[in-house]
mmCIF file of C-alpha atoms and ligand atoms in Angstrom:
data_model
loop_
_atom_site.group_PDB
_atom_site.id
_atom_site.type_symbol
_atom_site.label_atom_id
_atom_site.label_comp_id
_atom_site.label_asym_id
_atom_site.label_seq_id
_atom_site.Cartn_x
_atom_site.Cartn_y
_atom_site.Cartn_z
ATOM 1 C CA MET K 20 0.000 0.000 0.000
ATOM 2 C CA VAL K 21 1.309 3.440 -0.881
ATOM 3 C CA GLU K 22 0.862 5.975 1.881
ATOM 4 C CA THR K 23 0.638 9.639 1.022
ATOM 5 C CA THR K 24 1.566 12.240 3.588
ATOM 6 C CA THR K 25 0.627 15.711 2.491
ATOM 7 C CA SER K 26 1.720 18.578 4.677
ATOM 8 C CA TYR K 27 -0.868 21.289 4.437
ATOM 9 C CA THR K 28 -0.678 25.034 4.956
ATOM 10 C CA LEU K 29 -3.073 26.387 7.555
ATOM 11 C CA ILE K 30 -4.702 29.593 6.315
ATOM 12 C CA ASP K 31 -4.445 31.989 9.254
ATOM 13 C CA GLY K 32 -7.431 34.336 9.025
ATOM 14 C CA ARG K 33 -6.562 36.031 12.307
ATOM 15 C CA LYS K 34 -3.121 37.020 11.005
ATOM 16 C CA VAL K 35 -4.431 38.225 7.621
ATOM 17 C CA SER K 36 -7.262 40.139 9.298
ATOM 18 C CA SER K 37 -4.763 41.789 11.641
ATOM 19 C CA ASP K 38 -2.515 42.710 8.645
ATOM 20 C CA VAL K 39 -5.521 44.211 6.812
ATOM 21 C CA LYS K 40 -6.473 46.237 9.901
ATOM 22 C CA THR K 41 -2.911 47.567 10.237
ATOM 23 C CA GLU K 42 -3.020 48.663 6.574
ATOM 24 C CA ILE K 43 -6.408 50.337 7.088
ATOM 25 C CA ALA K 44 -5.179 52.145 10.230
ATOM 26 C CA GLN K 45 -2.238 53.500 8.195
ATOM 27 C CA ARG K 46 -4.535 54.741 5.440
ATOM 28 C CA VAL K 47 -6.827 56.384 8.010
ATOM 29 C CA ALA K 48 -3.837 58.093 9.665
ATOM 30 C CA GLU K 49 -2.670 59.364 6.246
ATOM 31 C CA ARG K 50 -6.150 60.736 5.523
ATOM 32 C CA LYS K 51 -6.188 62.527 8.863
ATOM 33 C CA GLN K 52 -2.732 64.032 8.201
ATOM 34 C CA LEU K 53 -3.972 65.369 4.873
ATOM 35 C CA GLY K 54 -6.932 66.992 6.660
ATOM 36 C CA LYS K 55 -9.424 64.549 5.117
ATOM 37 C CA LYS K 56 -12.494 63.250 6.859
ATOM 38 C CA THR K 57 -12.243 60.271 9.245
ATOM 39 C CA PRO K 58 -14.289 57.297 7.946
ATOM 40 C CA HIS K 59 -17.524 56.914 9.915
ATOM 41 C CA LEU K 60 -19.487 53.648 10.250
ATOM 42 C CA ALA K 61 -22.993 53.554 11.749
ATOM 43 C CA ILE K 62 -24.403 50.298 13.100
ATOM 44 C CA ILE K 63 -28.110 49.707 13.588
ATOM 45 C CA LEU K 64 -29.071 46.946 16.006
ATOM 46 C CA VAL K 65 -32.690 45.956 16.599
ATOM 47 C CA GLY K 66 -33.566 43.836 19.636
ATOM 48 C CA ASP K 67 -31.268 42.065 22.084
ATOM 49 C CA ASP K 68 -30.222 38.833 20.361
ATOM 50 C CA GLY K 69 -27.052 37.650 22.156
ATOM 51 C CA ALA K 70 -25.106 36.562 19.070
ATOM 52 C CA SER K 71 -25.919 39.832 17.234
ATOM 53 C CA GLN K 72 -24.786 41.795 20.277
ATOM 54 C CA THR K 73 -21.424 39.961 20.230
ATOM 55 C CA TYR K 74 -20.961 40.572 16.470
ATOM 56 C CA VAL K 75 -21.800 44.245 16.891
ATOM 57 C CA ASP K 76 -19.432 44.629 19.878
ATOM 58 C CA ASN K 77 -16.651 43.156 17.719
ATOM 59 C CA LYS K 78 -17.466 45.582 14.894
ATOM 60 C CA VAL K 79 -17.296 48.531 17.304
ATOM 61 C CA LYS K 80 -13.959 47.258 18.676
ATOM 62 C CA ALA K 81 -12.631 46.932 15.119
ATOM 63 C CA CYS K 82 -13.681 50.523 14.286
ATOM 64 C CA LYS K 83 -11.820 51.790 17.343
ATOM 65 C CA SER K 84 -8.720 49.760 16.464
ATOM 66 C CA VAL K 85 -8.330 51.395 13.027
ATOM 67 C CA GLY K 86 -9.303 54.935 14.075
ATOM 68 C CA PHE K 87 -12.768 55.127 12.462
ATOM 69 C CA HIS K 88 -15.608 57.125 13.946
ATOM 70 C CA TYR K 89 -18.638 55.004 14.704
ATOM 71 C CA THR K 90 -22.240 55.479 15.797
ATOM 72 C CA MET K 91 -24.195 52.726 17.499
ATOM 73 C CA MET K 92 -27.989 52.935 17.126
ATOM 74 C CA ARG K 93 -30.074 50.510 19.164
ATOM 75 C CA PHE K 94 -33.817 49.971 18.928
ATOM 76 C CA ALA K 95 -36.230 47.738 20.818
ATOM 77 C CA ASP K 96 -37.509 44.702 18.908
ATOM 78 C CA THR K 97 -40.988 46.255 19.051
ATOM 79 C CA ILE K 98 -39.979 49.065 16.653
ATOM 80 C CA SER K 99 -42.250 49.198 13.594
ATOM 81 C CA GLU K 100 -40.892 48.713 10.078
ATOM 82 C CA ASP K 101 -41.945 52.267 9.132
ATOM 83 C CA ARG K 102 -40.207 53.774 12.144
ATOM 84 C CA LEU K 103 -37.006 51.837 11.365
ATOM 85 C CA MET K 104 -37.260 53.054 7.751
ATOM 86 C CA LYS K 105 -37.314 56.652 9.055
ATOM 87 C CA HIS K 106 -34.072 56.074 10.932
ATOM 88 C CA ILE K 107 -32.537 54.513 7.814
ATOM 89 C CA ASP K 108 -33.566 57.552 5.763
ATOM 90 C CA HIS K 109 -31.927 59.744 8.371
ATOM 91 C CA VAL K 110 -28.608 57.822 8.179
ATOM 92 C CA ASN K 111 -28.849 57.730 4.363
ATOM 93 C CA ASN K 112 -28.956 61.533 4.413
ATOM 94 C CA ASP K 113 -26.413 62.130 7.173
ATOM 95 C CA ASP K 114 -23.364 63.483 5.325
ATOM 96 C CA ASP K 115 -21.006 62.540 8.103
ATOM 97 C CA VAL K 116 -21.832 58.799 7.871
ATOM 98 C CA ASP K 117 -19.837 57.074 5.108
ATOM 99 C CA GLY K 118 -21.312 53.617 5.552
ATOM 100 C CA PHE K 119 -23.800 51.746 7.703
ATOM 101 C CA ILE K 120 -25.138 48.304 8.393
ATOM 102 C CA VAL K 121 -28.358 46.932 9.795
ATOM 103 C CA GLN K 122 -27.389 43.880 11.830
ATOM 104 C CA LEU K 123 -29.346 40.732 10.875
ATOM 105 C CA PRO K 124 -31.488 38.914 11.818
ATOM 106 C CA LEU K 125 -34.326 41.417 12.218
ATOM 107 C CA PRO K 126 -37.553 40.651 14.148
ATOM 108 C CA ALA K 127 -40.053 38.647 12.100
ATOM 109 C CA HIS K 128 -42.452 41.589 11.602
ATOM 110 C CA ILE K 129 -39.799 43.568 9.684
ATOM 111 C CA SER K 130 -39.047 42.794 6.035
ATOM 112 C CA VAL K 131 -35.300 42.315 5.531
ATOM 113 C CA GLU K 132 -35.753 42.926 1.785
ATOM 114 C CA ARG K 133 -37.526 46.248 2.281
ATOM 115 C CA ILE K 134 -34.968 47.456 4.825
ATOM 116 C CA THR K 135 -31.946 46.319 2.777
ATOM 117 C CA GLU K 136 -33.186 47.836 -0.466
ATOM 118 C CA ASN K 137 -33.629 51.206 1.222
ATOM 119 C CA ILE K 138 -29.998 51.450 2.232
ATOM 120 C CA ARG K 139 -28.186 53.817 -0.137
ATOM 121 C CA SER K 140 -25.950 51.568 -2.218
ATOM 122 C CA ASP K 141 -22.906 53.823 -1.793
ATOM 123 C CA LYS K 142 -23.294 53.467 1.995
ATOM 124 C CA ASP K 143 -24.160 49.737 1.898
ATOM 125 C CA VAL K 144 -20.888 48.468 3.393
ATOM 126 C CA ASP K 145 -22.363 44.979 3.905
ATOM 127 C CA GLY K 146 -22.730 44.772 0.108
ATOM 128 C CA PHE K 147 -26.279 43.415 0.514
ATOM 129 C CA THR K 148 -28.246 45.664 -1.875
ATOM 130 C CA ASN K 149 -29.195 44.387 -5.344
ATOM 131 C CA HIS K 150 -27.124 47.194 -6.862
ATOM 132 C CA ASN K 151 -23.901 46.139 -5.107
ATOM 133 C CA PHE K 152 -24.686 42.440 -5.569
ATOM 134 C CA GLY K 153 -25.134 42.926 -9.310
ATOM 135 C CA SER K 154 -21.949 44.978 -9.544
ATOM 136 C CA ILE K 155 -19.933 41.817 -8.825
ATOM 137 C CA ILE K 156 -20.392 40.884 -12.477
ATOM 138 C CA SER K 157 -19.660 44.375 -13.783
ATOM 139 C CA LYS K 158 -16.335 45.862 -14.829
ATOM 140 C CA ASN K 159 -16.531 48.139 -11.805
ATOM 141 C CA PRO K 160 -17.408 46.150 -8.681
ATOM 142 C CA LEU K 161 -18.673 48.473 -5.933
ATOM 143 C CA LEU K 162 -19.056 47.410 -2.283
ATOM 144 C CA MET K 163 -18.637 43.634 -1.991
ATOM 145 C CA PRO K 164 -20.465 41.324 0.455
ATOM 146 C CA ALA K 165 -18.084 40.947 3.381
ATOM 147 C CA THR K 166 -17.764 37.164 3.758
ATOM 148 C CA PRO K 167 -16.980 36.276 0.118
ATOM 149 C CA PHE K 168 -14.802 39.381 -0.172
ATOM 150 C CA GLY K 169 -12.850 38.059 2.847
ATOM 151 C CA VAL K 170 -12.476 34.635 1.214
ATOM 152 C CA MET K 171 -11.142 36.187 -2.018
ATOM 153 C CA GLU K 172 -8.668 38.250 0.031
ATOM 154 C CA LEU K 173 -7.426 35.092 1.814
ATOM 155 C CA LEU K 174 -6.932 33.330 -1.538
ATOM 156 C CA ARG K 175 -5.044 36.364 -2.898
ATOM 157 C CA ARG K 176 -2.799 36.750 0.119
ATOM 158 C CA TYR K 177 -1.885 33.027 0.152
ATOM 159 C CA ARG K 178 -1.212 33.298 -3.603
ATOM 160 C CA ILE K 179 -3.644 30.491 -4.347
ATOM 161 C CA VAL K 180 -4.170 30.360 -8.110
ATOM 162 C CA THR K 181 -7.855 30.235 -9.034
ATOM 163 C CA GLU K 182 -7.622 30.859 -12.782
ATOM 164 C CA GLY K 183 -8.646 27.773 -14.744
ATOM 165 C CA LYS K 184 -9.181 25.762 -11.551
ATOM 166 C CA HIS K 185 -12.342 23.871 -10.704
ATOM 167 C CA ALA K 186 -13.929 25.588 -7.693
ATOM 168 C CA VAL K 187 -16.860 23.800 -6.082
ATOM 169 C CA VAL K 188 -19.007 25.936 -3.784
ATOM 170 C CA ILE K 189 -21.427 24.157 -1.447
ATOM 171 C CA GLY K 190 -24.220 26.523 -0.414
ATOM 172 C CA ALA K 191 -25.984 29.136 -2.535
ATOM 173 C CA SER K 192 -26.988 31.694 0.112
ATOM 174 C CA ARG K 193 -27.236 35.360 -0.723
ATOM 175 C CA ILE K 194 -24.704 36.296 1.973
ATOM 176 C CA ALA K 195 -22.017 33.741 1.091
ATOM 177 C CA GLY K 196 -22.318 31.003 -1.554
ATOM 178 C CA ALA K 197 -24.050 32.895 -4.379
ATOM 179 C CA PRO K 198 -21.820 36.013 -4.387
ATOM 180 C CA LEU K 199 -18.708 33.890 -3.782
ATOM 181 C CA SER K 200 -19.486 31.821 -6.905
ATOM 182 C CA MET K 201 -19.815 35.027 -8.910
ATOM 183 C CA MET K 202 -16.544 36.445 -7.567
ATOM 184 C CA LEU K 203 -14.666 33.204 -8.265
ATOM 185 C CA THR K 204 -15.931 33.295 -11.848
ATOM 186 C CA GLU K 205 -15.571 37.011 -12.571
ATOM 187 C CA GLN K 206 -12.519 37.965 -10.546
ATOM 188 C CA GLY K 207 -10.911 34.548 -10.032
ATOM 189 C CA HIS K 208 -11.513 33.166 -13.568
ATOM 190 C CA ALA K 209 -12.275 29.760 -12.058
ATOM 191 C CA THR K 210 -14.666 27.174 -13.448
ATOM 192 C CA VAL K 211 -17.344 27.110 -10.768
ATOM 193 C CA THR K 212 -19.853 24.458 -9.746
ATOM 194 C CA ILE K 213 -22.502 25.498 -7.201
ATOM 195 C CA CYS K 214 -23.973 22.731 -5.063
ATOM 196 C CA HIS K 215 -26.907 23.228 -2.697
ATOM 197 C CA LYS K 216 -29.493 21.335 -0.698
ATOM 198 C CA TYR K 217 -31.087 19.899 -3.844
ATOM 199 C CA THR K 218 -27.798 18.529 -5.221
ATOM 200 C CA LYS K 219 -27.799 14.767 -5.633
ATOM 201 C CA ASP K 220 -24.591 12.813 -4.923
ATOM 202 C CA LEU K 221 -22.685 15.784 -3.520
ATOM 203 C CA ALA K 222 -19.437 13.816 -3.268
ATOM 204 C CA SER K 223 -19.336 13.226 -7.038
ATOM 205 C CA PHE K 224 -18.906 17.006 -7.437
ATOM 206 C CA THR K 225 -16.646 17.723 -4.468
ATOM 207 C CA ARG K 226 -14.149 15.001 -5.431
ATOM 208 C CA SER K 227 -13.245 16.884 -8.582
ATOM 209 C CA ALA K 228 -12.717 20.217 -6.802
ATOM 210 C CA ASP K 229 -9.292 21.854 -6.914
ATOM 211 C CA ILE K 230 -10.754 24.405 -4.527
ATOM 212 C CA LEU K 231 -13.643 23.375 -2.272
ATOM 213 C CA LEU K 232 -15.566 26.145 -0.476
ATOM 214 C CA VAL K 233 -18.317 25.247 1.989
ATOM 215 C CA ALA K 234 -20.915 27.634 3.408
ATOM 216 C CA VAL K 235 -23.810 25.578 4.705
ATOM 217 C CA GLY K 236 -23.848 25.523 8.521
ATOM 218 C CA LYS K 237 -23.808 21.719 8.946
ATOM 219 C CA PRO K 238 -20.871 20.637 11.110
ATOM 220 C CA GLY K 239 -18.953 17.685 9.658
ATOM 221 C CA LEU K 240 -20.716 17.814 6.263
ATOM 222 C CA VAL K 241 -17.447 17.474 4.316
ATOM 223 C CA THR K 242 -15.603 14.263 5.131
ATOM 224 C CA ALA K 243 -12.180 13.114 3.908
ATOM 225 C CA ASP K 244 -13.597 10.759 1.238
ATOM 226 C CA MET K 245 -15.245 13.791 -0.441
ATOM 227 C CA VAL K 246 -11.964 15.674 -0.941
ATOM 228 C CA LYS K 247 -9.350 15.292 -3.684
ATOM 229 C CA GLU K 248 -5.720 14.884 -2.604
ATOM 230 C CA GLY K 249 -4.059 18.323 -2.666
ATOM 231 C CA ALA K 250 -7.289 20.361 -2.749
ATOM 232 C CA VAL K 251 -7.621 23.828 -1.208
ATOM 233 C CA VAL K 252 -10.404 23.667 1.409
ATOM 234 C CA ILE K 253 -12.168 26.836 2.592
ATOM 235 C CA ASP K 254 -14.654 26.377 5.441
ATOM 236 C CA ILE K 255 -17.165 29.217 5.812
ATOM 237 C CA GLY K 256 -19.491 27.374 8.195
ATOM 238 C CA THR K 257 -19.957 28.702 11.728
ATOM 239 C CA THR K 258 -22.339 26.750 13.912
ATOM 240 C CA ARG K 259 -22.534 27.027 17.681
ATOM 241 C CA VAL K 260 -22.551 23.458 19.019
ATOM 242 C CA GLU K 261 -23.368 22.865 22.686
ATOM 243 C CA GLY K 262 -21.930 20.072 24.813
ATOM 244 C CA PRO K 263 -20.460 19.370 28.274
ATOM 245 C CA GLU K 264 -17.071 18.541 26.696
ATOM 246 C CA TYR K 265 -16.498 22.196 25.762
ATOM 247 C CA PRO K 266 -15.004 24.472 28.470
ATOM 248 C CA LYS K 267 -17.571 27.222 27.732
ATOM 249 C CA GLY K 268 -20.400 24.708 27.271
ATOM 250 C CA TRP K 269 -20.344 25.391 23.514
ATOM 251 C CA ALA K 270 -17.908 25.639 20.614
ATOM 252 C CA ILE K 271 -17.972 27.088 17.094
ATOM 253 C CA LYS K 272 -17.762 24.373 14.439
ATOM 254 C CA GLY K 273 -17.208 24.592 10.694
ATOM 255 C CA ASP K 274 -18.718 22.407 7.965
ATOM 256 C CA VAL K 275 -15.531 20.421 7.363
ATOM 257 C CA ASP K 276 -14.283 17.415 9.359
ATOM 258 C CA PHE K 277 -10.974 19.256 9.815
ATOM 259 C CA LYS K 278 -8.985 16.485 11.537
ATOM 260 C CA ASN K 279 -9.468 13.983 8.740
ATOM 261 C CA VAL K 280 -9.653 16.384 5.782
ATOM 262 C CA ALA K 281 -6.553 18.486 6.612
ATOM 263 C CA PRO K 282 -3.989 15.733 5.818
ATOM 264 C CA LYS K 283 -5.404 15.515 2.257
ATOM 265 C CA ALA K 284 -5.487 19.276 1.669
ATOM 266 C CA SER K 285 -2.773 21.599 0.326
ATOM 267 C CA PHE K 286 -4.307 24.628 2.086
ATOM 268 C CA ILE K 287 -7.139 24.648 4.626
ATOM 269 C CA THR K 288 -8.898 27.195 6.840
ATOM 270 C CA PRO K 289 -9.558 26.334 10.502
ATOM 271 C CA VAL K 290 -12.810 27.197 12.302
ATOM 272 C CA PRO K 291 -12.569 29.357 14.289
ATOM 273 C CA GLY K 292 -9.707 31.555 13.063
ATOM 274 C CA GLY K 293 -10.079 31.141 9.286
ATOM 275 C CA VAL K 294 -12.742 32.960 7.279
ATOM 276 C CA GLY K 295 -14.537 34.398 10.343
ATOM 277 C CA PRO K 296 -12.015 37.133 11.238
ATOM 278 C CA MET K 297 -11.952 38.251 7.583
ATOM 279 C CA THR K 298 -15.609 39.289 7.621
ATOM 280 C CA ILE K 299 -14.964 42.253 9.910
ATOM 281 C CA ALA K 300 -11.758 43.154 8.045
ATOM 282 C CA SER K 301 -13.847 43.294 4.839
ATOM 283 C CA LEU K 302 -16.474 45.490 6.494
ATOM 284 C CA LEU K 303 -13.714 47.933 7.483
ATOM 285 C CA LEU K 304 -12.232 47.829 3.959
ATOM 286 C CA ASN K 305 -15.675 48.581 2.486
ATOM 287 C CA THR K 306 -16.174 51.473 4.921
ATOM 288 C CA LEU K 307 -12.785 52.945 4.015
ATOM 289 C CA ARG K 308 -13.616 52.523 0.322
ATOM 290 C CA ALA K 309 -17.015 54.201 0.792
ATOM 291 C CA ALA K 310 -15.313 57.095 2.631
ATOM 292 C CA GLU K 311 -12.661 57.432 -0.095
ATOM 293 C CA LEU K 312 -15.295 57.449 -2.857
ATOM 294 C CA ARG K 313 -17.398 60.049 -1.034
ATOM 295 C CA ASN K 314 -14.443 62.235 0.015
ATOM 296 C CA PRO K 315 -11.481 61.408 -2.257
HETATM 297 N N1 GUN X 407 -25.624 38.899 10.719
HETATM 298 C C1 GUN X 407 -24.727 37.884 10.572
HETATM 299 N N2 GUN X 407 -23.743 38.250 9.727
HETATM 300 C C2 GUN X 407 -24.025 39.521 9.331
HETATM 301 C C3 GUN X 407 -23.373 40.448 8.476
HETATM 302 O O1 GUN X 407 -22.326 40.171 7.880
HETATM 303 N N3 GUN X 407 -23.975 41.664 8.337
HETATM 304 C C4 GUN X 407 -25.124 41.969 8.975
HETATM 305 N N4 GUN X 407 -25.647 43.186 8.763
HETATM 306 N N5 GUN X 407 -25.764 41.136 9.774
HETATM 307 C C5 GUN X 407 -25.203 39.920 9.961
#
């Protein structure tokens, strides 16, 4: 029997995210020296969902770390859709705010589509509006959705060649899988296969992937037998799994069976510490870009 021992490279999202933040802080300092406006991010949070609160706290911390101004706007989960729309109009028209986000999920009585579509696209630093989404396939991409933008940045910084490669994306969500597939095609020049919950015989697709990207939210979905020797494996899943074996009573798990898949991979992202930290770095990059476009 021939044994293969591949030594893989761990893609360190924490390190790349920290490098990106250092670069942003430098650009902000340069802007300030030139007497230009400090980038300003506003964050709208509705309700008191614990996970959303943690995400938002991390976004505020990130703003502080790069020298951005920020405004935190909190509303009770009883706020009406119309009232929330009024606040969004106000932020849309506030000249000092360069970009803003409405943290999701929203309470069930508020339409995410209506809220998202009323964010001015040049301030939509989540890249969620149809205008920004569509711009992925234009010659002039505008503000990119943060998670796929972060994945593309990781691939670039690890010099992973995508051109002409077969990229298989599992998951077709609007936040991750769908825009990522478009970016891999348009910017990465990869040949892309999108798999989703209706795909039959998933493994028959994943086994031919040079680059396998998974954004489903099902821990352990990708097992070693589904991965080609030497593949690049990018795990975008983040699921909170509870159990007495974890010191905090819970742990964040990706979609890939890391222990068994890693020895077959050439590059692989861990969870946590892979794609996750890049999402906030991308939000900051988008905010800086929005500020630079508004006040060159
Ligand atoms: N909820 C979970 N992830 C995100 C995100 O990237 N942006 C917003 N606005 N809400 C989220």
